[in-house]
Amino acid sequence: MADDLTFDIRPPARPGECVRVSPLVRRIVANNPGPITFTGTCSYIVGSGNVAIIDPGPDVPGHIETLLDAVRGETVTHVLVTHTHKDHSPAARAIKNATGAEIVGCAPHHSARPLGSGEVNSLEASSDRDYTPDRELREGDAVEGPGWTLEALATPGHMANHLAFVLPEEKALFSGDHVMAWSTTVVAPPDGSMSAFMDSLDKLKGRDETLYWPGHGGPVQEPQRFVRALIHHRRQREASILNRLKAGDRTIPEIVAAIYQGLNPALVGAAGLSVFAHLEDLVAKGQAAVDGIPALDSEYRLA
């Protein structure tokens, strides 16, 4: 079918290299590669003269120095943050201290739902709880500079506070970790929500941007087609989980082993969290059942 999901796993650039990727956008990839971050976090510089930096990245001195070197002689007016994972937001504070820029963007870290009784947030250590914006941007809010505008678009799902930023002058969207060309996104309760993630994909499906600049990997070409394929992929994953429940699987490890055959062992935990997010959504929709509140170690069944 035309909307089959295919990934682009070509490295976007060498870490530490500032590359102009469009008339208004420069990209620097942080040197923090890994199973979840791919080749590293993509930080973007928008504009010339008076500029904005999007997702300044982890608190890694070398990456911060590279960003500051790239804008030497320019004025950084804004540092924008899509969400509060530690590979995206912590460097905002160092950039602000060095340049006086205003930190704007997503809300401080918060979860999509409260923790259940006895539940532990397995990704607690990955969240930047020290992030405090000078100004929180909400849907439709914008910042601007000479020849550029960045408009906030709420895209919760990967995290509850996730924002994307639209650059209308180039019909482009900075999609953070919501949509990436190299891989699907991890949605991990309680910080993330599969229901919200799917709603955010539906929102993007109806928009007309022609290119996405994601938080990891290269650009998303033909984004409407890619988003449709992502939605289809997630619905297929949901159907596979229901089929495994029908076959008698009851636990998340059993389901992961059956539907993620050949998976890199380093990604088994992330796959389990995404299955958990699907199951949480299926229980809410009345298609799956569980005794008590859904949890990672619960036993599930068809409703």
Short mmCIF file of C-alpha atoms in Angstrom, two decimals, residues 129-259:
data_model
loop_
_atom_site.label_atom_id
_atom_site.label_comp_id
_atom_site.label_asym_id
_atom_site.label_seq_id
_atom_site.Cartn_x
_atom_site.Cartn_y
_atom_site.Cartn_z
CA ARG A 129 12.48 18.04 36.60
CA ASP A 130 14.72 21.13 36.90
CA TYR A 131 13.31 22.62 33.69
CA THR A 132 11.35 25.82 34.32
CA PRO A 133 10.51 27.97 31.29
CA ASP A 134 10.54 31.75 31.46
CA ARG A 135 7.35 31.54 29.44
CA GLU A 136 5.17 28.53 28.77
CA LEU A 137 3.82 28.37 25.23
CA ARG A 138 0.34 27.05 24.58
CA GLU A 139 -1.36 26.03 21.35
CA GLY A 140 -1.16 28.92 18.87
CA ASP A 141 1.39 30.99 20.83
CA ALA A 142 4.36 32.15 18.77
CA VAL A 143 7.79 33.75 18.96
CA GLU A 144 9.43 35.47 16.03
CA GLY A 145 12.56 37.07 14.66
CA PRO A 146 13.73 38.59 11.38
CA GLY A 147 12.16 36.43 8.65
CA TRP A 148 11.03 33.61 10.93
CA THR A 149 8.11 32.62 13.14
CA LEU A 150 7.77 29.62 15.43
CA GLU A 151 4.22 28.65 16.42
CA ALA A 152 3.47 26.18 19.22
CA LEU A 153 1.40 23.10 18.41
CA ALA A 154 0.36 20.84 21.30
CA THR A 155 1.27 17.20 20.53
CA PRO A 156 0.97 15.27 23.81
CA GLY A 157 1.51 11.53 23.82
CA HIS A 158 5.22 10.77 23.98
CA MET A 159 5.09 13.01 27.03
CA ALA A 160 2.15 14.93 28.45
CA ASN A 161 3.87 18.30 27.90
CA HIS A 162 5.11 17.64 24.35
CA LEU A 163 4.96 20.52 21.88
CA ALA A 164 5.88 20.79 18.21
CA PHE A 165 6.86 24.08 16.56
CA VAL A 166 5.67 25.22 13.14
CA LEU A 167 7.93 27.31 10.90
CA PRO A 168 5.36 28.69 8.43
CA GLU A 169 7.95 30.50 6.29
CA GLU A 170 9.23 27.09 5.16
CA LYS A 171 6.05 25.02 5.72
CA ALA A 172 8.12 22.96 8.15
CA LEU A 173 7.44 21.52 11.59
CA PHE A 174 9.89 20.69 14.37
CA SER A 175 8.29 17.46 15.58
CA GLY A 176 10.46 16.67 18.61
CA ASP A 177 10.04 13.00 19.50
CA HIS A 178 6.42 12.79 18.35
CA VAL A 179 7.22 11.83 14.73
CA MET A 180 10.67 10.68 13.62
CA ALA A 181 11.83 9.22 10.31
CA TRP A 182 14.24 6.66 11.80
CA SER A 183 11.89 4.84 14.22
CA THR A 184 8.55 4.80 15.98
CA THR A 185 8.24 6.77 19.21
CA VAL A 186 8.27 5.20 22.66
CA VAL A 187 5.06 5.98 24.53
CA ALA A 188 5.58 5.13 28.20
CA PRO A 189 2.95 5.57 30.92
CA PRO A 190 2.55 7.37 33.22
CA ASP A 191 4.47 10.19 31.51
CA GLY A 192 3.05 9.30 28.10
CA SER A 193 -0.39 8.29 26.87
CA MET A 194 -1.24 6.21 23.81
CA SER A 195 -4.69 7.80 23.54
CA ALA A 196 -3.17 11.29 23.50
CA PHE A 197 -0.44 10.15 21.11
CA MET A 198 -2.99 8.89 18.58
CA ASP A 199 -5.05 12.06 18.92
CA SER A 200 -1.93 14.12 18.20
CA LEU A 201 -1.18 12.02 15.11
CA ASP A 202 -4.73 12.65 13.90
CA LYS A 203 -4.14 16.38 14.40
CA LEU A 204 -0.94 16.30 12.31
CA LYS A 205 -2.62 14.25 9.60
CA GLY A 206 -4.86 17.18 8.77
CA ARG A 207 -2.09 19.77 8.48
CA ASP A 208 -0.18 20.89 5.39
CA GLU A 209 3.48 21.13 6.44
CA THR A 210 5.73 19.59 3.80
CA LEU A 211 8.72 18.62 5.98
CA TYR A 212 9.34 17.66 9.61
CA TRP A 213 12.59 18.23 11.50
CA PRO A 214 12.56 15.61 14.31
CA GLY A 215 14.44 15.34 17.59
CA HIS A 216 16.52 12.41 16.31
CA GLY A 217 17.51 11.33 12.81
CA GLY A 218 16.97 12.97 9.47
CA PRO A 219 13.92 14.85 8.17
CA VAL A 220 10.50 13.30 7.70
CA GLN A 221 9.72 13.56 4.00
CA GLU A 222 6.09 13.49 2.81
CA PRO A 223 4.91 13.89 6.42
CA GLN A 224 1.18 13.40 5.80
CA ARG A 225 1.85 10.02 4.16
CA PHE A 226 4.27 9.11 6.94
CA VAL A 227 1.78 10.09 9.67
CA ARG A 228 -0.95 8.01 8.03
CA ALA A 229 1.47 5.08 7.98
CA LEU A 230 2.29 5.62 11.66
CA ILE A 231 -1.41 5.57 12.54
CA HIS A 232 -1.86 2.37 10.54
CA HIS A 233 1.18 0.82 12.23
CA ARG A 234 -0.15 1.63 15.71
CA ARG A 235 -3.57 0.17 14.85
CA GLN A 236 -1.88 -2.99 13.60
CA ARG A 237 0.14 -3.18 16.83
CA GLU A 238 -3.10 -2.81 18.79
CA ALA A 239 -4.68 -5.65 16.78
CA SER A 240 -1.61 -7.84 17.39
CA ILE A 241 -1.90 -7.28 21.14
CA LEU A 242 -5.59 -8.23 21.09
CA ASN A 243 -4.72 -11.35 19.08
CA ARG A 244 -2.11 -12.34 21.67
CA LEU A 245 -4.68 -11.91 24.45
CA LYS A 246 -7.05 -14.11 22.43
CA ALA A 247 -4.26 -16.69 22.11
CA GLY A 248 -3.85 -16.80 25.87
CA ASP A 249 -0.97 -14.42 26.59
CA ARG A 250 -1.59 -12.55 29.82
CA THR A 251 1.54 -10.58 30.65
CA ILE A 252 3.45 -7.83 28.89
CA PRO A 253 6.69 -9.90 28.62
CA GLU A 254 4.72 -12.70 26.91
CA ILE A 255 3.20 -10.26 24.43
CA VAL A 256 6.54 -8.54 23.71
CA ALA A 257 8.25 -11.88 23.05
CA ALA A 258 5.51 -12.85 20.59
CA ILE A 259 5.13 -9.65 18.57
#
